[in-house]
Tab-separated table of C-alpha atoms and ligand atoms in Angstrom:
chain	number	residue	atom	x	y	z
A	3	MET	CA	-16.829	-20.423	39.092
A	4	ALA	CA	-18.432	-17.747	36.911
A	5	PHE	CA	-16.618	-14.983	35.177
A	6	ASP	CA	-17.983	-11.781	33.891
A	7	ILE	CA	-16.817	-11.257	30.337
A	8	VAL	CA	-15.826	-7.664	29.913
A	9	THR	CA	-16.972	-6.474	26.586
A	10	LYS	CA	-16.625	-2.707	27.104
A	11	ASN	CA	-13.591	-0.864	25.750
A	12	THR	CA	-13.215	-2.829	22.530
A	13	ILE	CA	-10.276	-1.952	20.238
A	14	ARG	CA	-12.759	-0.808	17.687
A	15	ASP	CA	-13.813	2.015	19.969
A	16	ARG	CA	-10.383	3.519	19.587
A	17	PHE	CA	-10.834	4.188	15.924
A	18	LYS	CA	-12.791	7.231	14.700
A	19	PRO	CA	-14.840	7.542	11.512
A	20	ALA	CA	-13.678	9.910	8.793
A	21	PRO	CA	-15.134	13.366	9.506
A	22	ARG	CA	-17.594	14.289	6.738
A	23	PRO	CA	-16.928	17.747	5.202
A	24	ASP	CA	-19.929	20.058	4.660
A	25	VAL	CA	-20.273	19.277	0.945
A	26	TRP	CA	-21.276	15.704	1.785
A	27	LYS	CA	-23.170	16.414	5.030
A	28	ASP	CA	-26.516	15.650	3.434
A	29	VAL	CA	-25.468	12.483	1.573
A	30	PRO	CA	-27.497	9.532	3.007
A	31	ASP	CA	-25.295	6.972	4.872
A	32	LYS	CA	-26.340	4.317	2.429
A	33	ASP	CA	-24.737	6.262	-0.384
A	34	TRP	CA	-21.661	7.310	1.553
A	35	ASN	CA	-20.987	3.740	2.635
A	36	ASN	CA	-21.508	2.410	-0.882
A	37	TRP	CA	-18.284	1.958	-2.804
A	38	ILE	CA	-20.012	2.507	-6.189
A	39	TRP	CA	-21.239	5.913	-5.040
A	40	GLN	CA	-17.686	6.700	-3.702
A	41	GLN	CA	-16.217	5.596	-7.014
A	42	GLN	CA	-18.679	7.651	-9.042
A	43	LYS	CA	-18.206	10.794	-6.989
A	44	ARG	CA	-14.469	10.827	-7.189
A	45	ILE	CA	-12.870	14.228	-7.252
A	46	LYS	CA	-11.176	14.791	-10.619
A	47	THR	CA	-11.128	18.594	-11.077
A	48	MET	CA	-10.003	21.575	-9.068
A	49	ASP	CA	-13.559	22.944	-8.954
A	50	GLN	CA	-14.668	19.802	-7.176
A	51	LEU	CA	-11.615	19.879	-4.909
A	52	GLU	CA	-12.252	23.505	-3.942
A	53	LYS	CA	-15.572	22.470	-2.323
A	54	VAL	CA	-13.622	20.279	0.105
A	55	ILE	CA	-10.392	22.095	0.881
A	56	ASN	CA	-8.809	25.523	0.466
A	57	VAL	CA	-6.698	24.805	-2.659
A	58	THR	CA	-3.387	26.711	-2.822
A	59	SER	CA	-2.170	28.382	-5.989
A	60	ASP	CA	0.757	25.916	-6.087
A	61	GLU	CA	-1.694	23.007	-6.102
A	62	ARG	CA	-3.726	24.600	-8.778
A	63	GLU	CA	-0.702	25.156	-11.036
A	64	ALA	CA	0.610	21.672	-10.374
A	65	PHE	CA	-2.787	20.231	-11.391
A	66	ALA	CA	-2.829	22.196	-14.573
A	67	LYS	CA	0.566	21.003	-15.578
A	68	SER	CA	0.281	17.346	-14.432
A	69	HIS	CA	-3.157	16.044	-14.981
A	70	GLU	CA	-2.675	15.211	-18.656
A	71	MET	CA	0.159	12.995	-17.659
A	72	PHE	CA	-1.271	11.514	-14.469
A	73	ASN	CA	-4.917	11.981	-13.565
A	74	MET	CA	-6.113	13.259	-10.263
A	75	GLY	CA	-8.720	11.012	-8.697
A	76	ILE	CA	-9.763	11.050	-5.021
A	77	THR	CA	-12.636	9.271	-3.382
A	78	PRO	CA	-14.852	11.481	-1.191
A	79	TYR	CA	-13.930	9.209	1.686
A	80	TYR	CA	-10.172	9.802	1.244
A	81	ALA	CA	-10.727	13.482	0.560
A	82	SER	CA	-12.608	13.781	3.915
A	83	LEU	CA	-9.384	12.922	5.664
A	84	MET	CA	-7.639	15.927	4.233
A	85	ASP	CA	-6.896	19.002	6.290
A	86	ARG	CA	-8.859	21.934	4.823
A	87	ASP	CA	-6.125	24.460	5.320
A	88	ASP	CA	-2.783	22.710	5.609
A	89	PRO	CA	-1.200	21.943	2.217
A	90	ASN	CA	1.293	19.707	4.068
A	91	CYS	CA	-1.445	17.366	5.377
A	92	PRO	CA	-0.165	13.833	4.708
A	93	VAL	CA	-3.376	12.730	2.990
A	94	ARG	CA	-3.382	15.815	0.845
A	95	LEU	CA	0.259	15.366	-0.176
A	96	GLN	CA	-0.498	11.784	-1.280
A	97	SER	CA	-3.495	12.685	-3.431
A	98	VAL	CA	-3.355	16.352	-4.619
A	99	PRO	CA	-0.715	17.332	-7.202
A	100	SER	CA	2.094	19.448	-5.972
A	101	ALA	CA	4.838	21.434	-7.654
A	102	GLY	CA	7.514	18.751	-7.310
A	103	GLU	CA	5.669	16.514	-9.679
A	104	ILE	CA	6.439	18.502	-12.826
A	105	VAL	CA	10.131	18.550	-12.046
A	106	PHE	CA	11.988	15.558	-13.585
A	107	ALA	CA	15.340	15.013	-11.876
A	108	ASP	CA	18.141	13.777	-14.300
A	109	THR	CA	18.435	10.603	-12.220
A	110	ASP	CA	14.699	9.741	-12.710
A	111	LEU	CA	13.961	6.568	-14.621
A	112	GLU	CA	11.045	5.856	-16.830
A	113	ASP	CA	10.764	2.217	-15.773
A	114	PRO	CA	12.540	2.416	-12.351
A	115	LEU	CA	12.123	-1.258	-11.509
A	116	GLY	CA	12.807	-2.678	-14.960
A	117	GLU	CA	9.358	-4.257	-14.826
A	118	GLU	CA	9.124	-4.203	-18.612
A	119	ARG	CA	12.434	-5.959	-18.921
A	120	ASP	CA	11.282	-8.941	-16.880
A	121	MET	CA	7.942	-9.078	-18.705
A	122	PRO	CA	7.681	-12.441	-20.570
A	123	VAL	CA	4.078	-11.596	-21.548
A	124	GLN	CA	2.092	-8.412	-21.184
A	125	GLY	CA	0.859	-8.157	-17.627
A	126	ILE	CA	3.321	-10.503	-15.937
A	127	THR	CA	6.633	-9.523	-14.231
A	128	HIS	CA	8.650	-12.604	-13.574
A	129	ARG	CA	11.774	-11.615	-11.685
A	130	TYR	CA	12.181	-13.997	-8.808
A	131	PRO	CA	12.467	-17.759	-9.181
A	132	ASP	CA	9.169	-18.789	-7.641
A	133	ARG	CA	6.778	-15.859	-7.807
A	134	VAL	CA	5.269	-13.339	-10.261
A	135	LEU	CA	3.483	-10.004	-10.341
A	136	PHE	CA	0.193	-10.145	-12.310
A	137	TYR	CA	-1.344	-6.887	-13.446
A	138	THR	CA	-5.092	-7.152	-13.825
A	139	THR	CA	-6.277	-3.549	-14.253
A	140	HIS	CA	-4.764	-0.042	-14.523
A	141	ASN	CA	-7.303	1.708	-12.400
A	142	CYS	CA	-7.234	2.729	-8.708
A	143	PRO	CA	-9.841	4.601	-6.623
A	144	VAL	CA	-7.255	7.185	-5.592
A	145	TYR	CA	-4.210	8.002	-7.818
A	146	CYS	CA	-1.343	8.209	-5.382
A	147	ARG	CA	0.966	11.061	-6.349
A	148	HIS	CA	3.990	8.984	-5.335
A	149	CYS	CA	2.981	5.944	-7.510
A	150	THR	CA	5.923	4.128	-9.029
A	151	ARG	CA	3.689	2.941	-11.877
A	152	LYS	CA	2.505	6.357	-12.855
A	153	ARG	CA	3.273	5.751	-16.476
A	154	LYS	CA	0.849	2.753	-16.519
A	155	VAL	CA	-1.760	3.574	-13.960
A	156	ALA	CA	-4.824	5.575	-15.088
A	157	ASP	CA	-3.899	5.197	-18.767
A	158	PRO	CA	-6.987	3.784	-20.438
A	159	SER	CA	-5.007	2.804	-23.527
A	160	SER	CA	-2.981	0.395	-21.428
A	161	SER	CA	-5.954	-1.154	-19.659
A	162	ALA	CA	-5.695	-4.880	-19.034
A	163	ALA	CA	-8.049	-6.402	-21.542
A	164	ASN	CA	-9.449	-9.863	-21.155
A	165	LYS	CA	-6.912	-11.124	-23.647
A	166	GLN	CA	-4.090	-9.951	-21.433
A	167	ILE	CA	-5.664	-11.666	-18.405
A	168	GLU	CA	-5.841	-14.911	-20.388
A	169	GLU	CA	-2.246	-14.631	-21.511
A	170	GLY	CA	-1.121	-13.972	-17.969
A	171	LEU	CA	-3.087	-16.916	-16.600
A	172	ALA	CA	-1.707	-19.139	-19.344
A	173	TYR	CA	1.825	-18.103	-18.424
A	174	ILE	CA	1.303	-18.952	-14.798
A	175	GLN	CA	-0.302	-22.269	-15.772
A	176	ALA	CA	2.675	-23.137	-18.013
A	177	HIS	CA	5.372	-22.248	-15.443
A	178	THR	CA	5.122	-24.811	-12.718
A	179	GLU	CA	7.902	-23.095	-10.701
A	180	ILE	CA	5.485	-20.387	-9.756
A	181	ARG	CA	4.118	-21.014	-6.334
A	182	ASP	CA	3.184	-17.370	-5.317
A	183	VAL	CA	1.181	-14.982	-7.449
A	184	VAL	CA	0.903	-11.248	-6.534
A	185	ILE	CA	-2.375	-10.004	-8.135
A	186	SER	CA	-1.657	-6.353	-8.731
A	187	GLY	CA	-2.498	-3.438	-10.946
A	188	GLY	CA	-3.417	-0.641	-10.640
A	189	ASP	CA	-5.600	-1.974	-7.902
A	190	PRO	CA	-7.067	-5.464	-8.365
A	191	LEU	CA	-10.139	-4.450	-6.423
A	192	SER	CA	-10.953	-2.080	-9.316
A	193	ASN	CA	-12.117	-5.278	-10.962
A	194	SER	CA	-15.692	-6.334	-10.345
A	195	ASP	CA	-16.246	-9.190	-7.863
A	196	ASP	CA	-17.034	-11.503	-10.741
A	197	ARG	CA	-13.900	-10.749	-12.681
A	198	LEU	CA	-11.823	-10.956	-9.547
A	199	GLU	CA	-13.434	-14.311	-8.670
A	200	TYR	CA	-12.664	-15.572	-12.094
A	201	ILE	CA	-8.999	-14.724	-11.670
A	202	CYS	CA	-8.728	-16.095	-8.116
A	203	SER	CA	-10.551	-19.282	-9.063
A	204	ARG	CA	-8.302	-19.882	-12.137
A	205	ILE	CA	-5.162	-19.387	-10.033
A	206	ARG	CA	-6.404	-21.521	-7.204
A	207	ALA	CA	-7.129	-24.354	-9.663
A	208	MET	CA	-3.496	-24.504	-10.692
A	209	GLU	CA	-1.788	-27.428	-8.929
A	210	HIS	CA	1.614	-25.723	-8.515
A	211	VAL	CA	0.339	-22.451	-7.057
A	212	GLU	CA	0.395	-22.441	-3.255
A	213	VAL	CA	-0.548	-18.902	-2.298
A	214	PHE	CA	-1.643	-15.698	-3.931
A	215	ARG	CA	-1.922	-12.168	-2.695
A	216	LEU	CA	-3.918	-9.249	-3.645
A	217	GLY	CA	-1.941	-5.994	-3.642
A	218	THR	CA	-4.611	-3.418	-2.953
A	219	ARG	CA	-4.906	0.048	-1.497
A	220	ASN	CA	-8.682	-0.091	-1.213
A	221	PRO	CA	-8.655	-0.577	2.600
A	222	VAL	CA	-6.927	2.828	2.707
A	223	THR	CA	-8.587	4.814	-0.038
A	224	LEU	CA	-11.952	3.096	-0.488
A	225	PRO	CA	-12.628	0.777	2.490
A	226	GLN	CA	-16.325	0.586	1.459
A	227	ARG	CA	-15.072	-1.717	-1.323
A	228	ILE	CA	-14.467	-4.501	1.216
A	229	THR	CA	-18.054	-5.738	1.238
A	230	ASP	CA	-19.387	-8.955	2.833
A	231	ASN	CA	-19.790	-10.328	-0.652
A	232	LEU	CA	-16.153	-9.760	-1.476
A	233	ALA	CA	-14.865	-11.181	1.808
A	234	GLN	CA	-17.084	-14.236	1.422
A	235	MET	CA	-15.937	-14.744	-2.143
A	236	LEU	CA	-12.167	-14.659	-1.095
A	237	LYS	CA	-12.880	-17.150	1.632
A	238	LYS	CA	-13.389	-19.844	-0.989
A	239	TYR	CA	-9.827	-19.545	-2.300
A	240	HIS	CA	-7.587	-19.604	0.774
A	241	PRO	CA	-4.812	-19.143	1.604
A	242	VAL	CA	-5.366	-15.528	0.486
A	243	TYR	CA	-2.945	-12.862	1.525
A	244	VAL	CA	-3.867	-9.184	1.201
A	245	HIS	CA	-1.029	-6.693	0.941
A	246	THR	CA	-2.263	-3.154	1.498
A	247	HIS	CA	-0.579	0.210	1.634
A	248	PHE	CA	-1.135	2.462	4.633
A	249	ASN	CA	1.421	5.285	4.954
A	250	HIS	CA	0.212	7.382	7.799
A	251	PRO	CA	-1.677	6.935	11.085
A	252	LYS	CA	-4.313	9.444	9.854
A	253	GLU	CA	-5.452	6.757	7.447
A	254	CYS	CA	-6.324	4.348	10.206
A	255	THR	CA	-9.994	5.232	10.566
A	256	LEU	CA	-12.945	3.258	11.807
A	257	GLU	CA	-13.911	2.574	8.147
A	258	ALA	CA	-10.394	1.156	7.510
A	259	PHE	CA	-10.569	-0.845	10.695
A	260	ASP	CA	-13.886	-2.388	9.647
A	261	ALA	CA	-12.582	-3.163	6.118
A	262	CYS	CA	-9.592	-5.003	7.569
A	263	ALA	CA	-11.815	-6.769	10.150
A	264	LYS	CA	-13.998	-8.107	7.321
A	265	LEU	CA	-11.000	-9.497	5.501
A	266	ALA	CA	-9.393	-10.894	8.702
A	267	ASP	CA	-12.673	-12.463	9.767
A	268	ALA	CA	-12.889	-14.093	6.398
A	269	GLY	CA	-9.523	-15.614	7.050
A	270	CYS	CA	-7.316	-13.351	4.932
A	271	ILE	CA	-3.817	-12.596	6.210
A	272	ILE	CA	-3.146	-8.882	5.867
A	273	HIS	CA	0.292	-7.280	5.422
A	274	ASN	CA	1.180	-3.636	4.994
A	275	GLN	CA	3.657	-2.147	2.541
A	276	SER	CA	4.399	1.481	3.189
A	277	VAL	CA	6.440	3.807	1.029
A	278	LEU	CA	8.868	6.123	2.815
A	279	LEU	CA	7.720	9.663	1.826
A	280	LYS	CA	9.393	12.911	2.640
A	281	GLY	CA	7.319	15.171	4.793
A	282	ILE	CA	4.614	12.457	5.220
A	283	ASN	CA	6.086	9.634	7.250
A	284	ASP	CA	9.853	10.039	7.368
A	285	LYS	CA	10.094	9.905	11.176
A	286	PRO	CA	10.389	6.933	13.542
A	287	GLU	CA	7.576	8.328	15.745
A	288	ILE	CA	5.129	8.353	12.819
A	289	PHE	CA	5.933	4.733	11.827
A	290	LYS	CA	5.620	3.635	15.459
A	291	GLU	CA	2.184	5.082	15.733
A	292	LEU	CA	1.178	3.730	12.300
A	293	ASN	CA	2.413	0.265	12.975
A	294	HIS	CA	0.816	0.124	16.407
A	295	LYS	CA	-2.521	1.070	14.802
A	296	LEU	CA	-2.071	-1.518	12.080
A	297	LEU	CA	-1.455	-4.269	14.604
A	298	MET	CA	-4.693	-3.277	16.355
A	299	MET	CA	-6.360	-3.612	12.876
A	300	ARG	CA	-4.859	-7.108	12.515
A	301	VAL	CA	-2.491	-5.917	9.865
A	302	ARG	CA	1.119	-6.894	10.081
A	303	PRO	CA	3.708	-4.339	8.874
A	304	TYR	CA	5.717	-6.034	6.180
A	305	TYR	CA	7.799	-3.680	4.085
A	306	ILE	CA	8.867	-0.020	4.100
A	307	PHE	CA	9.988	0.796	0.560
A	308	GLN	CA	12.579	3.394	-0.113
A	309	CYS	CA	10.879	5.684	-2.704
A	310	ASP	CA	11.778	4.628	-6.227
A	311	MET	CA	13.669	6.753	-8.798
A	312	ALA	CA	10.486	7.111	-10.910
A	313	GLN	CA	9.747	10.272	-12.888
A	314	GLY	CA	7.996	13.116	-11.112
A	315	ILE	CA	8.218	11.732	-7.549
A	316	SER	CA	11.700	12.954	-6.586
A	317	HIS	CA	10.205	15.484	-4.147
A	318	PHE	CA	8.989	12.534	-2.148
A	319	ARG	CA	12.413	10.878	-1.870
A	320	THR	CA	14.290	10.877	1.385
A	321	PRO	CA	17.869	9.984	2.172
A	322	VAL	CA	18.343	6.214	2.782
A	323	GLN	CA	19.509	7.150	6.225
A	324	SER	CA	15.920	8.125	7.147
A	325	GLY	CA	14.791	4.572	6.593
A	326	ILE	CA	17.715	3.148	8.609
A	327	ASP	CA	16.768	5.639	11.421
A	328	ILE	CA	13.202	4.382	11.366
A	329	ILE	CA	14.229	0.744	11.800
A	330	GLU	CA	16.728	1.744	14.484
A	331	GLY	CA	13.890	3.605	16.262
A	332	LEU	CA	11.602	0.546	16.183
A	333	ARG	CA	13.711	-2.514	16.722
A	334	GLY	CA	13.841	-3.258	20.405
A	335	TRP	CA	11.899	-0.165	21.379
A	336	THR	CA	8.590	-1.791	20.408
A	337	SER	CA	7.050	-5.152	19.488
A	338	GLY	CA	9.068	-7.015	16.894
A	339	MET	CA	5.701	-7.412	15.090
A	340	ALA	CA	5.728	-3.670	14.523
A	341	VAL	CA	9.126	-3.734	12.777
A	342	PRO	CA	8.840	-4.228	8.964
A	343	HIS	CA	11.720	-4.833	6.540
A	344	TYR	CA	13.156	-1.682	5.081
A	345	VAL	CA	14.003	-2.364	1.396
A	346	VAL	CA	15.415	-0.546	-1.642
A	347	ASP	CA	14.076	-1.918	-4.923
A	348	GLY	CA	17.218	-2.244	-7.020
A	349	PRO	CA	16.819	0.279	-9.900
A	350	GLY	CA	16.571	-1.500	-13.209
A	351	GLY	CA	15.335	-4.799	-11.786
A	352	GLY	CA	17.508	-5.844	-8.891
A	353	GLY	CA	14.581	-6.750	-6.747
A	354	LYS	CA	14.025	-5.867	-3.151
A	355	ILE	CA	17.228	-5.397	-1.161
A	356	PRO	CA	17.005	-5.161	2.671
A	357	ILE	CA	18.872	-2.385	4.440
A	358	LEU	CA	19.397	-2.591	8.239
A	359	PRO	CA	21.245	-0.496	10.832
A	360	GLU	CA	24.641	-2.108	11.544
A	361	TYR	CA	24.336	-4.355	14.621
A	362	VAL	CA	27.595	-6.181	14.037
A	363	LYS	CA	30.510	-4.197	15.552
A	364	SER	CA	33.197	-6.660	14.631
A	365	HIS	CA	33.717	-10.332	13.671
A	366	VAL	CA	37.094	-11.900	14.111
A	367	GLY	CA	37.373	-15.714	13.938
A	368	LYS	CA	34.830	-17.139	16.272
A	369	LYS	CA	34.133	-13.871	18.062
A	370	TRP	CA	31.241	-11.677	17.030
A	371	VAL	CA	30.804	-8.350	18.785
A	372	VAL	CA	27.244	-7.185	18.368
A	373	ARG	CA	25.305	-4.337	19.816
A	374	ASN	CA	21.704	-4.082	20.977
A	375	TYR	CA	19.125	-1.406	20.420
A	376	LYS	CA	20.483	0.569	23.402
A	377	ASN	CA	23.943	0.456	21.780
A	378	LYS	CA	25.301	-1.875	24.503
A	379	GLU	CA	27.931	-4.337	23.178
A	380	PHE	CA	27.910	-8.108	23.657
A	381	GLU	CA	30.308	-10.820	22.632
A	382	TYR	CA	29.009	-14.023	21.007
A	383	ILE	CA	31.519	-16.837	20.620
A	384	GLU	CA	30.798	-19.480	18.024
A	385	PRO	CA	31.278	-23.173	18.872
B	408	PLP	C1	7.767	-7.211	-4.747
B	408	PLP	C2	7.760	-8.126	-5.855
B	408	PLP	C3	7.428	-9.455	-5.575
B	408	PLP	C4	7.058	-10.056	-4.208
B	408	PLP	O1	8.228	-9.882	-3.402
B	408	PLP	P1	8.223	-10.515	-1.869
B	408	PLP	O2	9.495	-10.073	-1.330
B	408	PLP	O3	8.020	-11.942	-1.954
B	408	PLP	O4	7.056	-9.834	-1.196
B	408	PLP	C5	7.471	-10.341	-6.644
B	408	PLP	N1	7.846	-9.927	-7.879
B	408	PLP	C6	8.158	-8.670	-8.132
B	408	PLP	C7	8.561	-8.293	-9.541
B	408	PLP	C8	8.153	-7.706	-7.142
B	408	PLP	O5	8.493	-6.487	-7.385
B	409	SF4	S1	-3.036	2.373	-5.368
B	409	SF4	FE1	-0.994	1.624	-5.878
B	409	SF4	S2	-1.004	1.375	-8.148
B	409	SF4	FE2	-2.745	2.712	-7.600
B	409	SF4	S3	-1.958	4.829	-7.707
B	409	SF4	FE3	-1.716	4.130	-5.622
B	409	SF4	S4	0.376	3.363	-5.494
B	409	SF4	FE4	-0.190	3.501	-7.659
């Protein structure tokens, strides 16, 4: 018996390329698709930004008051996803300074996650028993306005020198309880392929390390960075987990799809860590659409982070209830694969603490009364 294999209507066809604004209409595709070109043409000033969108006076003022403290940097690709006229565009809110940034709330913390406190050597945060965060650079293609590490990122004086990399590697080597290394930054893909390969190969050569992950936003802000060369390099060091950071369905373009496909085809396992951001993604419908798109891109939703109490990001913070409502709106209503963990990072270094809607109605002796997603109650009796 013969079957016709249907190849039309691929999932890829459902993703659209980023629209190219007029300023870049004449750029040859070979430049536009080249990550070095994208990196070199990053938007860093208001004059450059004005060629792409209609900048508001609020944005201009916020830029003037904030850029000394935290640079603006936006790749042409990511800028092309911005709405020209709507200052509340989710891509714009994540990358263009806004008035809220210069307001420091009295509850804001300089080091909200106590990362310095748990730093045995520069560049390593060792908080949990069996895994560490390893900072390998302080640069990112786009500086996210909601970044928790604002005080570190984009600060050339704190750039991870080779000496720091060596000290970090030596620490991991010496601590045989470490079985999982989160290679972070900044964005580790801001390292050259060679430097990244050096780091991956050193970690992979350690007998006690089982897995490592790359925490990178490049698939979102600079998908061109995911080259065949990079994917083939990573393939040598499996198991490699990639933890990326999509926050809004608008970011799920054809370019992002292709970047994730390259990583997945090379055998990387991709997870997504979103940050819950007011006015950007603080609705169950938005997360449902985002997570459905991510699953089609072979990316598994992993975490939704409650926005940290870092300085200058309080305008992005939502009530904790918004996160609970999002989980309530997902669990049961859609694939379990589309339901990430909602976590609050305990201020001062408590680590990630999960928060869930209450599904247990009562628990007396052997009897548990639980409710399902439709609020219907069930009794479970223990043996
Ligand atoms: C988030 C984080 C990790 C990794 O946590 P998982 O829950 O395993 O994803 C490790 N170390 C630090 C300091 C972290 O903040
Ligand atoms: S990519 Fe990550 S580290 Fe870099 S600015 Fe964005 S949130 Fe911060």
